[in-house]
PDB file of C-alpha atoms in Angstrom:
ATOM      1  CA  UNK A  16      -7.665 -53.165 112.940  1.00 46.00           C
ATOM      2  CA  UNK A  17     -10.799 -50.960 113.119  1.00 47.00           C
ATOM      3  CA  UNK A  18     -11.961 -49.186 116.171  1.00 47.00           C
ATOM      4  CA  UNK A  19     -15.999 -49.431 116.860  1.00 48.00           C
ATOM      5  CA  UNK A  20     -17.495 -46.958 118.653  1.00 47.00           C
ATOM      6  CA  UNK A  21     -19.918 -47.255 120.794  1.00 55.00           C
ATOM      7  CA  UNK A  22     -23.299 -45.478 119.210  1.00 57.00           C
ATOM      8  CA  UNK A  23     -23.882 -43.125 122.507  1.00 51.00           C
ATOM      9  CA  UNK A  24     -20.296 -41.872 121.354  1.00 52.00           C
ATOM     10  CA  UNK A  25     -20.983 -41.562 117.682  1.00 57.00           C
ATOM     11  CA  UNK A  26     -24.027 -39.802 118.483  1.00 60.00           C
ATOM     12  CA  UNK A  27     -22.399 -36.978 120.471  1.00 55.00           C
ATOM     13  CA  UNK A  28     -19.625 -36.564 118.154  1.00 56.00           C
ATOM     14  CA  UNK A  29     -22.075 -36.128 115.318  1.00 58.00           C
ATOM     15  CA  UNK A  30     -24.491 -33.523 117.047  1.00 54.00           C
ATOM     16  CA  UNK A  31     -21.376 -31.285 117.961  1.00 58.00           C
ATOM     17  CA  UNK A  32     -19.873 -31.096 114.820  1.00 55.00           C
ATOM     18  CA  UNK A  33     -24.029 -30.022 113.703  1.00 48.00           C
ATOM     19  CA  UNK A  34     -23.880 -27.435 116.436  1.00 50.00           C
ATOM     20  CA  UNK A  35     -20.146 -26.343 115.627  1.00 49.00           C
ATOM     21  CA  UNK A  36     -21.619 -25.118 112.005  1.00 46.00           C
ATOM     22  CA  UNK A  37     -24.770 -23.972 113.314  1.00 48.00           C
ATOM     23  CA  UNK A  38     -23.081 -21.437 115.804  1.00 48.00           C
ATOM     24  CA  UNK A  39     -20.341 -20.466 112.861  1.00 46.00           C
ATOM     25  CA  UNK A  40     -23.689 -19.612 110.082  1.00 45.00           C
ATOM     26  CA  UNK A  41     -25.276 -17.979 113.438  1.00 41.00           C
ATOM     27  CA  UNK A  42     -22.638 -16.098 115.170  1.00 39.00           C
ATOM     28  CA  UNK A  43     -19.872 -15.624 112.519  1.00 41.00           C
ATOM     29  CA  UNK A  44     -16.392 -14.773 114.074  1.00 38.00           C
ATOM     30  CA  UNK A  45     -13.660 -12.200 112.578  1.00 39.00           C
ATOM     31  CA  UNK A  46     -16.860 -10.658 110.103  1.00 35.00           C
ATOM     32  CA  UNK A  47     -16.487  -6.756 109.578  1.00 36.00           C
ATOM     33  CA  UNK A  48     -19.069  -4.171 110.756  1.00 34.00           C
ATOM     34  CA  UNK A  49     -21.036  -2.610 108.192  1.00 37.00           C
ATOM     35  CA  UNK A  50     -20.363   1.320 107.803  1.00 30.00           C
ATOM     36  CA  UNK A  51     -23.697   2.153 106.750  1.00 37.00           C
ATOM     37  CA  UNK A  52     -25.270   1.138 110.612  1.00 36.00           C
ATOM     38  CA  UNK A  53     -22.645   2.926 112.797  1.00 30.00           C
ATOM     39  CA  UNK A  54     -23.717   6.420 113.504  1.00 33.00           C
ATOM     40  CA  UNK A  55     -20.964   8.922 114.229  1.00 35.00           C
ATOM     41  CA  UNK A  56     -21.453  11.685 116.087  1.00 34.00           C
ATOM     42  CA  UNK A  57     -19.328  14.521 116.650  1.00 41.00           C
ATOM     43  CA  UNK A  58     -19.527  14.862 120.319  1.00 38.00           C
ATOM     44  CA  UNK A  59     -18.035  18.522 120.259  1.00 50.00           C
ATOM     45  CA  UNK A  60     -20.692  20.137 117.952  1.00 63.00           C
ATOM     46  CA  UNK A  61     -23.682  17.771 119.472  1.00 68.00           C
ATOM     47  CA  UNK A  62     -22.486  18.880 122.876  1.00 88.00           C
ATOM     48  CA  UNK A  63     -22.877  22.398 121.982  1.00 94.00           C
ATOM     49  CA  UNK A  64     -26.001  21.828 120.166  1.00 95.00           C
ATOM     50  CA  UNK A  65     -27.695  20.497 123.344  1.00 96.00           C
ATOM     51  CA  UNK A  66     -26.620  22.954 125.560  1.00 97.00           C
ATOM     52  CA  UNK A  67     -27.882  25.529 123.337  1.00 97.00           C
ATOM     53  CA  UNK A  68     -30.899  23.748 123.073  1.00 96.00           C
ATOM     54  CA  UNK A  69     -31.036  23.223 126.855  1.00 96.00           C
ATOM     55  CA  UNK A  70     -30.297  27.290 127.602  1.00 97.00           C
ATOM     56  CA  UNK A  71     -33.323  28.438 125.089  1.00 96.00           C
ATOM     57  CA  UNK A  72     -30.486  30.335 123.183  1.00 97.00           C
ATOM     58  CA  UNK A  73     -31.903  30.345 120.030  1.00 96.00           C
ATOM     59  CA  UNK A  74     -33.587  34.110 119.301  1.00 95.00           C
ATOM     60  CA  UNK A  75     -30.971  35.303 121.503  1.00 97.00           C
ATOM     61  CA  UNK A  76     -27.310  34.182 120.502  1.00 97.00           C
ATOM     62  CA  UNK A  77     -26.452  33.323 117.159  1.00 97.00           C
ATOM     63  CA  UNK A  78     -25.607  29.807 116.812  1.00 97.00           C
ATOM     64  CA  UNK A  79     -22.258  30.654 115.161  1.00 96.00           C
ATOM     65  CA  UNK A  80     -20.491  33.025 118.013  1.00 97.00           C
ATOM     66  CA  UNK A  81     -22.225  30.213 120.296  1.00 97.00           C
ATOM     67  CA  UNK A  82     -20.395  27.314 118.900  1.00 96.00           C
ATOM     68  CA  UNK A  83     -16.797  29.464 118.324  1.00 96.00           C
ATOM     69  CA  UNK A  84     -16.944  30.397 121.733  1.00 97.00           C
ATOM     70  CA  UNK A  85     -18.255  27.301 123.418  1.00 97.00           C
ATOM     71  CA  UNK A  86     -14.956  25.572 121.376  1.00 95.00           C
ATOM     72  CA  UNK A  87     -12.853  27.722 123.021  1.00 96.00           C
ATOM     73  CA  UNK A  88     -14.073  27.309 126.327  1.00 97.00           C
ATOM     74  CA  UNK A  89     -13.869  23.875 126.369  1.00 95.00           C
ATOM     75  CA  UNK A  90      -9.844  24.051 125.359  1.00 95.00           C
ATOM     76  CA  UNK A  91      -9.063  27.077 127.665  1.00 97.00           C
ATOM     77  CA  UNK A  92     -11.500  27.197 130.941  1.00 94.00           C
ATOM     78  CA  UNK A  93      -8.532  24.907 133.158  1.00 89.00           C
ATOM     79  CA  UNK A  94      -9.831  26.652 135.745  1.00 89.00           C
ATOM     80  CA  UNK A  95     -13.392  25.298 135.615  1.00 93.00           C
ATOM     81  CA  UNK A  96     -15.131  28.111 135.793  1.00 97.00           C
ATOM     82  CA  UNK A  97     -18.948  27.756 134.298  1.00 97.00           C
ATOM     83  CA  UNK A  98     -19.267  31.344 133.378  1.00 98.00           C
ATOM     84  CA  UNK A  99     -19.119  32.335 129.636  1.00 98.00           C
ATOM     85  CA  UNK A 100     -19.251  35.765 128.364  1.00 98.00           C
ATOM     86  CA  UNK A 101     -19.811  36.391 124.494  1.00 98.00           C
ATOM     87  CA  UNK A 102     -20.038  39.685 122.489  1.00 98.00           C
ATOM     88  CA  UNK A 103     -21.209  39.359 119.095  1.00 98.00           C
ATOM     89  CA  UNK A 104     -19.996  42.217 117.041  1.00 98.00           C
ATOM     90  CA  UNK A 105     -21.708  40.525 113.951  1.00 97.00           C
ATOM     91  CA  UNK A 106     -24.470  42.571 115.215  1.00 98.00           C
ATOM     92  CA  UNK A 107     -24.773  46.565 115.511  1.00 98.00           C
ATOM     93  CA  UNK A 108     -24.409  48.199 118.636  1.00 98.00           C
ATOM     94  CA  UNK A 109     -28.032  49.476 118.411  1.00 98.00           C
ATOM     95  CA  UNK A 110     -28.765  45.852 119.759  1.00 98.00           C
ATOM     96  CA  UNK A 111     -28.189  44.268 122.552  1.00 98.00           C
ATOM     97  CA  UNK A 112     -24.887  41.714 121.846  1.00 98.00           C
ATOM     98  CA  UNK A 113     -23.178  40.848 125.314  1.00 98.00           C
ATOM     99  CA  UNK A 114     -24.410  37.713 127.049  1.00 98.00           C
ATOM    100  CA  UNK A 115     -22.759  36.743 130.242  1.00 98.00           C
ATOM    101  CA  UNK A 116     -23.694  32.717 130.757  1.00 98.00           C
ATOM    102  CA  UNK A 117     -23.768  30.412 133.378  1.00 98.00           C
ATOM    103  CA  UNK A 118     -23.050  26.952 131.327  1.00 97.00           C
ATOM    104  CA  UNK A 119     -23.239  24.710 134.407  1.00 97.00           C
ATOM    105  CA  UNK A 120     -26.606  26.015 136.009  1.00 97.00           C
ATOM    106  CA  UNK A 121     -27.596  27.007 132.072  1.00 97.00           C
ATOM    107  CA  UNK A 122     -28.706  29.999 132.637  1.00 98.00           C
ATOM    108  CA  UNK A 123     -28.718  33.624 131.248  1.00 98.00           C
ATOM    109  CA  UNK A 124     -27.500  35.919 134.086  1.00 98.00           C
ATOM    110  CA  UNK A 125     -27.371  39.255 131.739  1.00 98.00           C
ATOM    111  CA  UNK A 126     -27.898  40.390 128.185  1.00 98.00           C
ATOM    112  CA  UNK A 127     -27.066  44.075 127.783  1.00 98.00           C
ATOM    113  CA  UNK A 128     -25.572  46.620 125.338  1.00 98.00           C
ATOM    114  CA  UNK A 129     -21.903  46.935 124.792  1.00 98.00           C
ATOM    115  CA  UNK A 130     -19.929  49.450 122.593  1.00 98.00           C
ATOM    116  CA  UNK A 131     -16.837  48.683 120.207  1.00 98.00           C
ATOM    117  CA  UNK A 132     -13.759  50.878 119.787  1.00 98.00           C
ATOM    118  CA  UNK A 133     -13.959  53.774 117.510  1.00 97.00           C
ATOM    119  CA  UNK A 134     -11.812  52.981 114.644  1.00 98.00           C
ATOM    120  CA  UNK A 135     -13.532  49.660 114.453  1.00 98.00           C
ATOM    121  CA  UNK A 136     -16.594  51.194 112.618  1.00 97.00           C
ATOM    122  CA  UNK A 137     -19.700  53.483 113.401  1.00 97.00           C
ATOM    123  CA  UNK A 138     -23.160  50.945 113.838  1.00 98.00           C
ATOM    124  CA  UNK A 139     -20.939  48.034 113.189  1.00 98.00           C
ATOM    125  CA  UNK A 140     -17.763  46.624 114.147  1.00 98.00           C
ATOM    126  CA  UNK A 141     -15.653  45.686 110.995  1.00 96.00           C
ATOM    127  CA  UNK A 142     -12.169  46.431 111.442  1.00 96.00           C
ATOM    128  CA  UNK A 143      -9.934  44.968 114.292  1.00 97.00           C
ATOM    129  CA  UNK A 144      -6.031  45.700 115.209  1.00 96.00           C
ATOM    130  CA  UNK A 145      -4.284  44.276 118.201  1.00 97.00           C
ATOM    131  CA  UNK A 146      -2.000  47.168 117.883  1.00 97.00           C
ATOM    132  CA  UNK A 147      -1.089  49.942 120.354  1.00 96.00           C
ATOM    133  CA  UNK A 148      -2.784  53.373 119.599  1.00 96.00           C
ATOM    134  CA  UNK A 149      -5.423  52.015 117.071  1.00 98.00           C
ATOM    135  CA  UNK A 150      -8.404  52.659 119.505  1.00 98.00           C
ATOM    136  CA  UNK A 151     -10.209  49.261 117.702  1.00 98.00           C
ATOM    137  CA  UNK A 152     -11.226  46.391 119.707  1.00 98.00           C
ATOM    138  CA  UNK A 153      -9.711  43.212 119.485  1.00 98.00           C
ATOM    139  CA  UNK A 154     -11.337  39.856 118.432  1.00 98.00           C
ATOM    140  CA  UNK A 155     -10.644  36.428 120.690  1.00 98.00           C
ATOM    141  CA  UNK A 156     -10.673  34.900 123.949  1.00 98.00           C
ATOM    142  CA  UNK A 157     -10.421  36.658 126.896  1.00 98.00           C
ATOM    143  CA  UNK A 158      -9.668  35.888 130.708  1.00 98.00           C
ATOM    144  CA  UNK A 159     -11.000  38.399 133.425  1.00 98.00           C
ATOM    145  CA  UNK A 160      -8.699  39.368 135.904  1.00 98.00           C
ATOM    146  CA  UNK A 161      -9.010  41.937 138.867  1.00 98.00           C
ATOM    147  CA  UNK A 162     -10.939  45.060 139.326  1.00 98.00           C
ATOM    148  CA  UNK A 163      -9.822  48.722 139.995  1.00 98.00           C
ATOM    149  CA  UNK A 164     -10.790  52.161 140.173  1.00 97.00           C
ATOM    150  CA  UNK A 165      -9.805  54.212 137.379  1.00 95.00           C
ATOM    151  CA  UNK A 166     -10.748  57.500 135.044  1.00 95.00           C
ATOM    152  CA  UNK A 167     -13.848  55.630 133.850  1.00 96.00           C
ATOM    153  CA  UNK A 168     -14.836  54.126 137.565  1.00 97.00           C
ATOM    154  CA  UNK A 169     -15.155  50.597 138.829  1.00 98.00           C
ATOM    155  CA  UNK A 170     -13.487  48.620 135.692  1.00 98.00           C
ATOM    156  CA  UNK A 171     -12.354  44.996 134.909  1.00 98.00           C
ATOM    157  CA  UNK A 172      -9.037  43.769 133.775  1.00 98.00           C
ATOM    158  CA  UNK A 173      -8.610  41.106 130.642  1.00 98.00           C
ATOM    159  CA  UNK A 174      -5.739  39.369 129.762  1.00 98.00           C
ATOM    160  CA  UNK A 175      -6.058  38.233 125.860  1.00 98.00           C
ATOM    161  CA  UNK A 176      -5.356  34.809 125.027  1.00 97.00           C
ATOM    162  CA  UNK A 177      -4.281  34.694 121.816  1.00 97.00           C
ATOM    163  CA  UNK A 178      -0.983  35.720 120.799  1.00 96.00           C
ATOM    164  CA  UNK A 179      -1.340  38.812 117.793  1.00 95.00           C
ATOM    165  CA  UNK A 180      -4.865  39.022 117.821  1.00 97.00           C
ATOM    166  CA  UNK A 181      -5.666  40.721 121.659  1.00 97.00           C
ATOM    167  CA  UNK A 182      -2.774  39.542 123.956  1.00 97.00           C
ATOM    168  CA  UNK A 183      -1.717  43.249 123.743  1.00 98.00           C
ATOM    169  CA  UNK A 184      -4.924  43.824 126.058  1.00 98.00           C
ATOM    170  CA  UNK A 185      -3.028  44.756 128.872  1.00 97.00           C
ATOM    171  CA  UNK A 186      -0.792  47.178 127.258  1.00 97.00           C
ATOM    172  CA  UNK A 187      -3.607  49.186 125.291  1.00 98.00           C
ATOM    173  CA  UNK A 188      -5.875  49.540 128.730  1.00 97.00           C
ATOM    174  CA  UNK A 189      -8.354  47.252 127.069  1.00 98.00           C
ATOM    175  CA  UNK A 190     -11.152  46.721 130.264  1.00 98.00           C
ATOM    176  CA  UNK A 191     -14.255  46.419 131.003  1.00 98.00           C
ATOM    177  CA  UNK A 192     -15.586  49.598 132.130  1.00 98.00           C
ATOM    178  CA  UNK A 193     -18.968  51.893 132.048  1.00 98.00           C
ATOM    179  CA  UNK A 194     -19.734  54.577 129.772  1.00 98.00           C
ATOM    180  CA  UNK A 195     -22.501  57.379 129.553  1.00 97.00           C
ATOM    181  CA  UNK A 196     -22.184  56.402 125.643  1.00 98.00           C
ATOM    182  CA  UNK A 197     -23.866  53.078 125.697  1.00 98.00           C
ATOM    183  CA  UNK A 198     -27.094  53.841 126.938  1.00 97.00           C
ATOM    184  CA  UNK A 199     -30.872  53.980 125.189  1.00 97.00           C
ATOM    185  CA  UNK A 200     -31.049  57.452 125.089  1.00 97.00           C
ATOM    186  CA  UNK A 201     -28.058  57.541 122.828  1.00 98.00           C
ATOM    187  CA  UNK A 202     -29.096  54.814 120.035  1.00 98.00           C
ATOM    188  CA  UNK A 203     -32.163  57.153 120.456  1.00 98.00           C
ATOM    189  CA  UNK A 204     -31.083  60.073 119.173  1.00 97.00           C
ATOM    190  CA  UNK A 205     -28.186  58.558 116.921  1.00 97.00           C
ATOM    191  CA  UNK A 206     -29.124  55.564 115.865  1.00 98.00           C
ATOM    192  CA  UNK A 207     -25.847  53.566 116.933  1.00 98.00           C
ATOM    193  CA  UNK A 208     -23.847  53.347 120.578  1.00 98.00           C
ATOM    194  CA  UNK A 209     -20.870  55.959 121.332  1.00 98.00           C
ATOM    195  CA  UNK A 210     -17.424  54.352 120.888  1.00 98.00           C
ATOM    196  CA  UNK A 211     -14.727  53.763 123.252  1.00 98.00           C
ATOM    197  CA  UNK A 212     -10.815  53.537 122.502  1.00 97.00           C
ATOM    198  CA  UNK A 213     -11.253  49.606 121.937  1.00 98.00           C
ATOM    199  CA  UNK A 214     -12.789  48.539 125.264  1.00 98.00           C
ATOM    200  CA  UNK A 215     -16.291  46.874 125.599  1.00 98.00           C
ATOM    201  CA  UNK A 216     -17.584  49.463 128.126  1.00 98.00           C
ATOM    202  CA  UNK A 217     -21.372  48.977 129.670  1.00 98.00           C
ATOM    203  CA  UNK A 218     -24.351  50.792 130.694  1.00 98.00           C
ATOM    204  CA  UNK A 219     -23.414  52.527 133.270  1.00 97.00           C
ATOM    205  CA  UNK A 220     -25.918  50.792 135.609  1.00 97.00           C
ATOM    206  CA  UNK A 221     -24.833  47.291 134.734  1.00 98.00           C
ATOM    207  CA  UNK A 222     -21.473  47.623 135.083  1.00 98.00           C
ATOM    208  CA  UNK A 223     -20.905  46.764 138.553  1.00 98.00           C
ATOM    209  CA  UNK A 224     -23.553  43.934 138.842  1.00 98.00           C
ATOM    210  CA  UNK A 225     -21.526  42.244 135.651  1.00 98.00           C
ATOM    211  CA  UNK A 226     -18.047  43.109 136.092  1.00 98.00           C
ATOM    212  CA  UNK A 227     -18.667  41.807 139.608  1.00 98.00           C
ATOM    213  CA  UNK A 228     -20.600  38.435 138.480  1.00 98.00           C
ATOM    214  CA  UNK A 229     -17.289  37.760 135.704  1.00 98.00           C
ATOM    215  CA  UNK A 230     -14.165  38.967 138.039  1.00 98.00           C
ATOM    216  CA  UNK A 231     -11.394  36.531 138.971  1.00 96.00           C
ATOM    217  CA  UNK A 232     -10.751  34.079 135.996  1.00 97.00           C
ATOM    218  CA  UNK A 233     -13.846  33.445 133.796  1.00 98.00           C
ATOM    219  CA  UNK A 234     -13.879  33.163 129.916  1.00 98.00           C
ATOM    220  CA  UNK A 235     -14.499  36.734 127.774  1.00 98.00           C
ATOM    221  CA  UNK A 236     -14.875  35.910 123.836  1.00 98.00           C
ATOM    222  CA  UNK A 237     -15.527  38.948 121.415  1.00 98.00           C
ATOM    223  CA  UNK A 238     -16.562  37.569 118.165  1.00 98.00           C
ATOM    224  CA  UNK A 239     -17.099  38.471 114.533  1.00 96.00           C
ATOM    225  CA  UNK A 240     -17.580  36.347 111.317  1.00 93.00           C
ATOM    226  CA  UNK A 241     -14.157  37.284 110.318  1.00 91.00           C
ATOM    227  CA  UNK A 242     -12.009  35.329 107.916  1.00 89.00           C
ATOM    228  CA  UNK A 243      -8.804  36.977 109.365  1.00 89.00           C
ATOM    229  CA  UNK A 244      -8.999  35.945 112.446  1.00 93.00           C
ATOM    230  CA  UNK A 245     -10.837  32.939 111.499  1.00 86.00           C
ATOM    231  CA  UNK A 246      -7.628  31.740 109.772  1.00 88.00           C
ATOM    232  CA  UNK A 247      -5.057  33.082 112.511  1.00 93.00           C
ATOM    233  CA  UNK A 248      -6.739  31.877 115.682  1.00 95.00           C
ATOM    234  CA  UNK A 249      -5.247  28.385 117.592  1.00 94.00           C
ATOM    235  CA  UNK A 250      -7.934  28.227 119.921  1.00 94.00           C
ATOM    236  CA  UNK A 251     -10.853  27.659 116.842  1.00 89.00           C
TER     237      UNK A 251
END
């Protein structure tokens, strides 16, 4: 026997199935999103861009020894410690190449002369050796540590990060110290900075103001745009 319904009920049934296909042409369920209108961003690298951006770096610090060392800041500072010193020995020693940062308040708090070690070149810094004796400075990241008064005055202890490339810092007396060499007057009359045994000394009348400002834990990173290290290095 056939069941009647009553036209109220037919009339309902036959305006949901209408909306049923209505909301599956509308708002289709399970489809995949298309590629081409997702933008991905590298957070790392757009990060860094901005705060570059944000602490008028460009002019300054090359964008390169910014972005190696920011990378390595991010993986190493566990301490959380905004300060961020880079030396860029991509650049002669005639020019000012050490930048001490403050990356939280983003703001420069020195940019000043700094000398290589003697075996590592004359104007420019090419050649590198972790090695006892070698008198050449050492590439990488860098922690400060404590101060003391030695043969070359108030001076800075580092402790280098990364094993084979500087973690023989402490051995080899590799500090932060002050130097009559690396001052105006000499790139005046030579043309280049005097050279240390492998430490990044200072003018003589900064070094107290910045080994004071970087003490006690903050990030050191001495770079160059070198493939060797480059290819050796876990922290980049």
């Amino acid at each position: 026997m056939a069941i009647l319904f009553p036209n109220y009920i037919m009339r309902i049934f036959l305006i949901s199935i209408v909306f049923f296909v209505f909301s599956a042409l509308v708002f289709p369920v399970g489809t995949k999103e298309n590629r081409n209108d997702i933008t991905e961003v590298n957070f790392s690298t757009s990060g860094c861009e901005l705060l570059y951006e944000q602490m008028e770096l460009e002019g300054l610090v090359h964008f390169d020894a910014f972005k190696a060392a920011y990378t390595g800041y991010k993986k190493l500072n566990k301490q959380n410690n905004p300060l961020l010193t880079v030396i860029d020995f991509n650049l002669p020693s005639s020019e000012k190449r050490m930048y001490v940062l403050d990356l939280e308040k983003k703001k420069i708090l020195f940019v000043t002369y700094v000398a290589h070690g003697q075996n590592s070149g004359e104007k420019y810094a090419t050649s590198f050796s972790n090695r006892n004796g070698s008198h050449q400075s050492s590439l990488g990241f860098y922690r400060t540590a404590d101060t003391y008064q030695g043969g070359n005055g108030y001076s800075l202890l580092l402790d280098g990060l990364e094993e084979g490339i500087n973690d023989q810092a402490r051995s080899r007396a590799i500090v932060i110290h002050g130097a009559d060499y690396c001052s105006e007057e000499v790139i005046r009359s030579s043309g280049r900075l005097g050279r240390s045994f492998g430490c990044p000394a200072l003018p003589r009348e900064l070094t107290k103001p910045i080994i004071n400002t970087i003490k006690g834990g903050s990030l050191l990173f001495i770079y160059a745009d070198q493939p060797g290290y480059l290819s050796i290095s876990k922290v980049l």
